[in-house]
XYZ file of C-alpha atoms in Angstrom:
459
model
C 126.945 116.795 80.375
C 128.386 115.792 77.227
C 126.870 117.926 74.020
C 123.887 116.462 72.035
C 123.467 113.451 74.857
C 119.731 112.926 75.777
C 120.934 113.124 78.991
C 121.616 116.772 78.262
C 118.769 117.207 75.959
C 116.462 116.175 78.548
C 117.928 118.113 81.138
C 117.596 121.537 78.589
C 114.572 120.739 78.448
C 112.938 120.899 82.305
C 115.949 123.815 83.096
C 113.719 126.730 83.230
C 110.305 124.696 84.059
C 108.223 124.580 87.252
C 109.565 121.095 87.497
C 113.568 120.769 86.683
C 115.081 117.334 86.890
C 117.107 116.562 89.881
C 120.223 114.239 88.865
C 122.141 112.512 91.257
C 125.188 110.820 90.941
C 125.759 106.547 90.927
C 128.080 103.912 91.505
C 128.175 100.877 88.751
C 126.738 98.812 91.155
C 123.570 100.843 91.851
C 123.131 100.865 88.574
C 123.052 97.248 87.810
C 120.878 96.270 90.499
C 118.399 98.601 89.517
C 118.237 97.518 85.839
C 118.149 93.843 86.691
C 115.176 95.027 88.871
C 113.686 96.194 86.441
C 114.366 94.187 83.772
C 113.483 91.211 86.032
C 109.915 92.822 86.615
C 109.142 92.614 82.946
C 109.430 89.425 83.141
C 106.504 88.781 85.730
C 104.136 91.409 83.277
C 102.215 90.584 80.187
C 102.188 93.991 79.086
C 103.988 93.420 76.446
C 106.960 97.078 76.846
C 109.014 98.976 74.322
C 112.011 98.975 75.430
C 114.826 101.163 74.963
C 117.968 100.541 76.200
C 122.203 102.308 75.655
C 124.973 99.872 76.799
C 127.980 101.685 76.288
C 129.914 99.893 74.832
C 128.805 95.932 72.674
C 130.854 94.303 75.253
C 128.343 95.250 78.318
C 125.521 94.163 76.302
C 127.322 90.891 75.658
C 127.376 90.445 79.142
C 123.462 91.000 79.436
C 122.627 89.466 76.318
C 121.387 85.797 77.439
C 118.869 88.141 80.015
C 117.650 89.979 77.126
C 116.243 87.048 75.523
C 113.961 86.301 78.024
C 113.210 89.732 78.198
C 112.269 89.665 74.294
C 110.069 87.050 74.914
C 107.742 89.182 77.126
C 108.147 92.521 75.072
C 106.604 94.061 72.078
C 110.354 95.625 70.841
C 113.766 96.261 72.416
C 116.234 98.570 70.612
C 119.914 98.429 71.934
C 122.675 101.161 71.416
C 126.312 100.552 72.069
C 129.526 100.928 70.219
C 129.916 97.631 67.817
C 132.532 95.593 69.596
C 133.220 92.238 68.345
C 130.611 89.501 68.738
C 127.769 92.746 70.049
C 125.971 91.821 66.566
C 126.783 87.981 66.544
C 125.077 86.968 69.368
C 121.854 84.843 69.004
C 119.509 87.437 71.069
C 120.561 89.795 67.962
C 118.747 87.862 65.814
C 115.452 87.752 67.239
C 112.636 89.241 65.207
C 111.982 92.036 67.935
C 115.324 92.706 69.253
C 117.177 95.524 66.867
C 120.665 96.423 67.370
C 121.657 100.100 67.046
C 125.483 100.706 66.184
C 126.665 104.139 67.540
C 129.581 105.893 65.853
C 132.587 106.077 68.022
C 132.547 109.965 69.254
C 128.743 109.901 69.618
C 127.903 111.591 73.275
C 125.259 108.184 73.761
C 128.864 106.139 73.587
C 129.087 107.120 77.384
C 125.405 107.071 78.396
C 123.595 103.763 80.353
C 119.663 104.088 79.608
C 116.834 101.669 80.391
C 113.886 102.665 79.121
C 110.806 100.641 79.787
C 106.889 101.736 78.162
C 104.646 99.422 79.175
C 100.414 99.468 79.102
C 100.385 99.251 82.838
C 103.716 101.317 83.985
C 106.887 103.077 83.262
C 110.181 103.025 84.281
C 113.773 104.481 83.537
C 117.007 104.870 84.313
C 119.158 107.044 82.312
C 123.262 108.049 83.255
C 126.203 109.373 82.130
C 129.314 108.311 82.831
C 131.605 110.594 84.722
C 134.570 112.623 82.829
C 137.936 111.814 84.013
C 138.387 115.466 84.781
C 134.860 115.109 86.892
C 136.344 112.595 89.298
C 138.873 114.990 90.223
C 142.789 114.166 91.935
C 141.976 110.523 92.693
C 141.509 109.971 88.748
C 140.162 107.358 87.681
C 138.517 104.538 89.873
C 140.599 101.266 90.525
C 137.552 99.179 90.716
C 134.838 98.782 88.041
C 132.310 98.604 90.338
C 133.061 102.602 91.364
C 132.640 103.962 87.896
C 130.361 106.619 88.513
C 127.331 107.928 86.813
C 125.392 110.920 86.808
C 121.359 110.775 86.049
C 118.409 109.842 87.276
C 116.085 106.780 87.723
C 112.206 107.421 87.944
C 108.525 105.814 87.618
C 106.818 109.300 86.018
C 105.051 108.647 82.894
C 105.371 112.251 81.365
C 109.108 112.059 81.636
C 110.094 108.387 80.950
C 107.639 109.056 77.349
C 109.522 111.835 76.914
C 113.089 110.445 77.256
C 111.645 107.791 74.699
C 110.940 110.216 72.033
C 114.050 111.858 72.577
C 116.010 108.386 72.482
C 114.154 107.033 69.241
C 115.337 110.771 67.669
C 118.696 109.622 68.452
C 118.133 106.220 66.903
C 116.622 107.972 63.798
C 119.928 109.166 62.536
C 121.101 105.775 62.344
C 117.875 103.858 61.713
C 115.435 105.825 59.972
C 112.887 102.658 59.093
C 113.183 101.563 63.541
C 112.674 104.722 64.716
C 109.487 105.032 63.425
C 108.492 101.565 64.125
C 109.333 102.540 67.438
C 107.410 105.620 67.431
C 104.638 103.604 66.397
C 104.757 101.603 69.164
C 105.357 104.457 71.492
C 101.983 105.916 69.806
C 100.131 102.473 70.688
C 101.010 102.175 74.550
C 98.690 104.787 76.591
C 100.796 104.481 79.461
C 98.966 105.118 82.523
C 100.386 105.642 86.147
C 101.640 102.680 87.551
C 98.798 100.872 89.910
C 99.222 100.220 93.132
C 99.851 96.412 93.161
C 102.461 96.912 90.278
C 104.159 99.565 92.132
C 104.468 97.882 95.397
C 105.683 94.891 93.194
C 108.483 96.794 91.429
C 109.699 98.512 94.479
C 109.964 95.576 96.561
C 112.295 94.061 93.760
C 114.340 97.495 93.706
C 114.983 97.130 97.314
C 115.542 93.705 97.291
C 118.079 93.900 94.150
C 119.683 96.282 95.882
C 119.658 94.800 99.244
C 121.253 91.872 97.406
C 123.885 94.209 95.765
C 125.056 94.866 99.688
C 125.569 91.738 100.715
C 128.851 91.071 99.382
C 132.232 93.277 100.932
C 131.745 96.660 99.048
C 133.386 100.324 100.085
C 131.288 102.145 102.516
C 130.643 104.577 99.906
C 129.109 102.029 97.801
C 127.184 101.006 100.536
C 125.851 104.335 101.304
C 124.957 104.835 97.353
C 122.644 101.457 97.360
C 120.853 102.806 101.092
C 120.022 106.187 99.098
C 118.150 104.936 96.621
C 116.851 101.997 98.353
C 114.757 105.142 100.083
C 114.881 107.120 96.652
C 112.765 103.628 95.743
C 109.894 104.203 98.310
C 109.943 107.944 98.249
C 109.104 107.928 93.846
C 106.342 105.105 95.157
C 104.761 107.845 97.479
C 104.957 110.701 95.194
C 103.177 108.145 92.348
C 100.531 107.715 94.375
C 100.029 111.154 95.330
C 99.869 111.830 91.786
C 97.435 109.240 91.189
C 95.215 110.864 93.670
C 93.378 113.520 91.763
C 91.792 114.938 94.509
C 94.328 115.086 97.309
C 97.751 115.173 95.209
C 99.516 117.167 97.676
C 98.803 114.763 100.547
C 102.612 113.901 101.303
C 104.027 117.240 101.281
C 100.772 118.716 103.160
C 101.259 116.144 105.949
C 104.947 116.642 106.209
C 104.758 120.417 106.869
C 101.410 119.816 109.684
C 104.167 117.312 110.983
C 107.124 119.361 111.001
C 104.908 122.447 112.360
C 103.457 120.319 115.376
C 107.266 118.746 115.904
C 108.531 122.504 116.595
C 105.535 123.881 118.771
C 106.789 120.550 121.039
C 110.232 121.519 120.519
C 110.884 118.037 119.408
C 114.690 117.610 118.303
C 115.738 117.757 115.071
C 116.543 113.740 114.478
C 113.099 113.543 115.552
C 111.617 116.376 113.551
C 113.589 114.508 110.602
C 111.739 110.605 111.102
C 108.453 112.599 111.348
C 109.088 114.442 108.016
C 110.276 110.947 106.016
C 107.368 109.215 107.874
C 104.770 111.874 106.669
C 106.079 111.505 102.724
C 105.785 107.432 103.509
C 102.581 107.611 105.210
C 100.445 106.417 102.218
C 102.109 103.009 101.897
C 99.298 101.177 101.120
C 100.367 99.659 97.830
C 102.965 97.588 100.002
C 100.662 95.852 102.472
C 100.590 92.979 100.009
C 103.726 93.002 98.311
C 106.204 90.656 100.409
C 110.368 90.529 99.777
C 110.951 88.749 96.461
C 113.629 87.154 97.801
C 112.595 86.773 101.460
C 109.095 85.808 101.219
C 107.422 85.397 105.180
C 110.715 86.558 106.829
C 110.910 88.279 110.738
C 107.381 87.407 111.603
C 107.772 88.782 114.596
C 109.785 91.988 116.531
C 111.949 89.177 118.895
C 113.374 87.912 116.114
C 115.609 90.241 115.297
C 115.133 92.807 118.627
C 114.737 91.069 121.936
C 114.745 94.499 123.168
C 111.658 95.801 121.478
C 109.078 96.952 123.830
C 106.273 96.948 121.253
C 105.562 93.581 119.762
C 102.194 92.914 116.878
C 101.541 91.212 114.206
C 103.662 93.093 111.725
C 101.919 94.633 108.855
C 103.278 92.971 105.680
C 103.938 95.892 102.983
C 106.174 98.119 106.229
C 107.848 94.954 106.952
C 109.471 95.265 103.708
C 110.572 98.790 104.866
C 111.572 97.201 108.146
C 114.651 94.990 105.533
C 116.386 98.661 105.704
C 117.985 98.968 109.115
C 117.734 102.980 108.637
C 113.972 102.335 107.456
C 113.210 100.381 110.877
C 112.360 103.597 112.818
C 110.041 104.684 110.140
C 108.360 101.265 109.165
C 107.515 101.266 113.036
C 105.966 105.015 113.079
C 103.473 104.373 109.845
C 102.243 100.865 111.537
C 101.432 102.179 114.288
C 99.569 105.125 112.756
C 96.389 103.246 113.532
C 96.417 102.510 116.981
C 93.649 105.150 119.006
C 94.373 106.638 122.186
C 91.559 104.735 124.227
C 93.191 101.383 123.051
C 90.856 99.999 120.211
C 93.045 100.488 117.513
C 95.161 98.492 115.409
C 97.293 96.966 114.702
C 98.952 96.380 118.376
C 96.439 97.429 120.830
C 98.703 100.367 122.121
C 97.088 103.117 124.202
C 97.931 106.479 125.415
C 101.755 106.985 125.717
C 102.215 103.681 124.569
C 101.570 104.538 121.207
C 105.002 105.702 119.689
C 104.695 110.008 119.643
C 105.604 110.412 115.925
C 103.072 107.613 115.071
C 100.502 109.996 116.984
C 101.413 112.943 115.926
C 101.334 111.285 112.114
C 97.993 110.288 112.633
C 96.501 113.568 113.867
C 98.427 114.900 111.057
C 96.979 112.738 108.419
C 93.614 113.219 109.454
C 93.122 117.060 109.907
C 94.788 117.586 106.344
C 92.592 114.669 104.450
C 89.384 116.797 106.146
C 90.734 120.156 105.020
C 90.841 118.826 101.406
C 87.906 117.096 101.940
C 86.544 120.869 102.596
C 88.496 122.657 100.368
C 86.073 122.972 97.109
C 82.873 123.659 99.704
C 81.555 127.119 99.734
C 83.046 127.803 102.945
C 86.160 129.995 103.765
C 89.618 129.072 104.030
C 89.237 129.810 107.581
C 85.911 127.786 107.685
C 87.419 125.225 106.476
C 90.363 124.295 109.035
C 88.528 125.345 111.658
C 86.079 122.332 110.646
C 88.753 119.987 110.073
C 89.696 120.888 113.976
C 86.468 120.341 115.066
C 86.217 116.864 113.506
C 89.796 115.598 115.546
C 88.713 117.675 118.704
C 85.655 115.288 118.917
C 87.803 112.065 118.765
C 90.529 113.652 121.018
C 90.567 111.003 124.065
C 89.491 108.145 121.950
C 91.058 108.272 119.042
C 93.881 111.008 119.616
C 95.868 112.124 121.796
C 94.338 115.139 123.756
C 97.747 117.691 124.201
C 98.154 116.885 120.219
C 95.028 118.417 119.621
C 95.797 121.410 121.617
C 99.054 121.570 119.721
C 97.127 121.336 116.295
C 94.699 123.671 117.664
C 97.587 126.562 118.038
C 98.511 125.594 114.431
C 95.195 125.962 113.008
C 95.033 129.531 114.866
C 98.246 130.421 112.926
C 97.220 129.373 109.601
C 93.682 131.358 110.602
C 95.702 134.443 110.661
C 97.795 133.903 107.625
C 100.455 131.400 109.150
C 101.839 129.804 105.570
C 103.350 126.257 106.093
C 106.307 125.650 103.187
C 105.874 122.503 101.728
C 108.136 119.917 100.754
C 108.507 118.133 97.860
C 112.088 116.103 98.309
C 115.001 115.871 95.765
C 115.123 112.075 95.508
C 117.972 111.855 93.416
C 119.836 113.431 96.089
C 118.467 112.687 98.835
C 121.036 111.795 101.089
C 119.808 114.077 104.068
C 117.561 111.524 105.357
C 120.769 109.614 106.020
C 122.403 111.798 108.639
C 124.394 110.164 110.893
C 122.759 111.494 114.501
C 120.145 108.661 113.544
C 122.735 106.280 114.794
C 124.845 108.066 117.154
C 122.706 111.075 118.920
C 124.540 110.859 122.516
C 121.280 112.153 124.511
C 119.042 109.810 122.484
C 120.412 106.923 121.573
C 118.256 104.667 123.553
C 114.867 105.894 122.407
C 116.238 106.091 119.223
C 116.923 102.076 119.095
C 113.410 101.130 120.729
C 112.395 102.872 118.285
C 114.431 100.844 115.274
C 113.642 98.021 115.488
């Protein structure tokens, strides 16, 4: 990272914490699809942002600059940094009372950051990069193609840290603009930005996906390609950690449920792709804010599984918030699991109807999963023992084993609860997202022995 960027300030400052940043590195293209997302969102909110933005260079703002009108129209104050190339101050956007143009000097580490910064009363959002070094792409040099510059950052939802990437950015703007920076801190000062709600999340992830879905559609490298399916997941995994967080009293819900998963997966001696849908399945689980929020650009597409898979043994009504998972070939498999989530083993569930070994395993086992650790945290404040406490939880899904689960998952989660009775300590995990390219493994597509249950399951 390039000295004095607020790239590398912010990354100085969360190096020794409980929490350090995880970057991850971006293609051009990523990048643009996720600002116009998020750009575009402010323009369906009335709450009025700061926002905060580094283009590089005048000419990339120039290029953005009819966009940012509209955006000014819907925000309290954007600030703009790039080098001054000709025409960046010139252009009619420039001259409207809320938009303020930042010149940085030409050696300034900011001349080679990309920042979106977005405060808003009812959510945050950034994205903040730095370009790649020629030295950091290595013996290919330089990329041929605009479109695979590189970038290395981050792009997030979390309050805490987009506020503090604005203070660090309007500190940076004070050197040159003493009198905007603290009209910007002002403004700052006036937004109590709270976590995002659930209806605004699902909306603004929906148009990530979609903007990036969009991005794919034309001929790009396969590297590209696989850059946009990362964070099209990075997308709904920073959606389920939000609304973890926004659960005060069962924040660790996600990770909890992933390790009960994983730890039921090996007592079956599932296989690893399998262990690996349950454990993306268990940090999805919580999708709720998505059962309203349809494709932004597909509104009411696939309303049904023959559609687009003849094939498909299970066919339902599909739930409208997974469908938009189900846009993501790789998310298919996992869109399927959390639906059916809800189905009971007697047959009265939702949303299909499914009973017994109809029901898809993972979507059983997600379910049992679910349950026991909501009760355990339900229990966990009571005046009874941690031992007390799961072995309530157990009782509670041992009396709806045969109705509403599956009765050998219960004596599965009934060995587990015996380990954690005698000390058993489940790791949980809490996923890099800007680097999450693990759930992408290629055995999804082309495990030999599994293939076949693999695509009923896909689609």
């Amino acid at each position: 990272m390039l000295e004095g960027s607020i790239l590398q300030k912010l990354e100085i400052a969360h190096r020794h914490s409980s929490r350090p940043i995880h970057f991850g590195v971006y293609y051009k293209n990523t990048l643009v699809s996720l600002c116009h997302a998020l750009e575009d969102h402010i323009l369906t909110d009335d709450g009025a942002p700061l926002v905060i933005t580094a283009f590089q260079q005048g000419k990339w703002y120039l290029q953005e600059a009819n966009r940012y009108a509209d955006i000014a129209k819907r925000s309290r104050e954007i600030a703009i940094m790039a080098s001054a190339d000709t025409g960046f101050a010139e252009h009619t956007t420039s001259q409207l009372p809320n938009v303020h143009l930042v010149p940085i000097e030409a050696g300034d580490p900011v001349e080679q950051e990309w920042h979106l910064i977005i405060l808003s009363p009812k959510y945050t959002a950034m994205v903040i990069c730095q370009e790649l070094s020629e030295a950091d792409y290595g013996i290919g040099g330089l990329p041929a193609s605009d479109l695979e510059r590189k970038f290395y950052g981050l792009w997030t939802f979390e309050p805490e840290l987009v506020r503090e990437t604005a203070e660090l950015a309007i500190a940076h703007i004070e050197k040159y603009n003493p009198e905007l920076a603290s009209k910007l801190t002002a403004h700052k000062q006036a937004i109590q930005a709270g976590i995002i709600s659930p209806k605004d999340l699902g909306l603004v992830v929906s148009r990530v996906v979609d903007y990036l879905q969009n991005g794919q559609e034309n001929s790009i490298p396969v590297a590209l390609d696989r850059n946009l399916v990362s964070n099209e997941i990075q997308a709904f995994l920073r959606m389920a950690q939000l609304m973890d967080l926004a659960d005060i009293n069962n924040p660790m819900a996600a990770a909890e449920v992933v390790a009960i998963c994983e730890t039921m997966g090996q007592l079956l001696d599932l296989p690893a792709w399998q262990i690996k849908r349950l454990r993306l399945a268990g940090l999805l689980h919580r999708i709720d804010p998505l059962q309203k929020a349809e494709s932004v650009f597909t509104p009411g597409a696939s309303t049904s599984y023959e559609e687009e898979a003849p094939s498909c043994p299970l066919t339902c009504p599909l739930v409208p918030g997974v469908q938009v998972l189900r846009t993501m070939p790789r998310l298919r498999a996992i869109a399927q699991i959390i639906t059916h989530q809800t189905e009971w083993w007697n047959g009265t569930g939702e949303p299909a109807g499914l009973a017994g070994d109809e029901i898809p395993l993972e979507s059983r086992i997600l379910a049992l999963a679910a349950d026991f650790q909501w009760r355990v945290c339900q229990q966990q404040y009571s005046e009874q023992s941690g031992q007390d406490i799961f072995a309530q939880a157990l009782d509670y899904c041992r009396k709806q084993q045969s109705t509403r689960f599956d009765p050998k998952l219960v004596d599965t989660l009934t060995l587990l609860v015996m380990g954690l009775q005698q000390g058993l300590d489940l790791p949980l995990m809490t996923p890099k997202v800007s680097s999450s390219m693990w759930l992408l493994d290629s055995r999804w597509d082309s495990h030999s022995k599994s293939s076949q249950e693999i695509d009923s399951y896909s689609k």
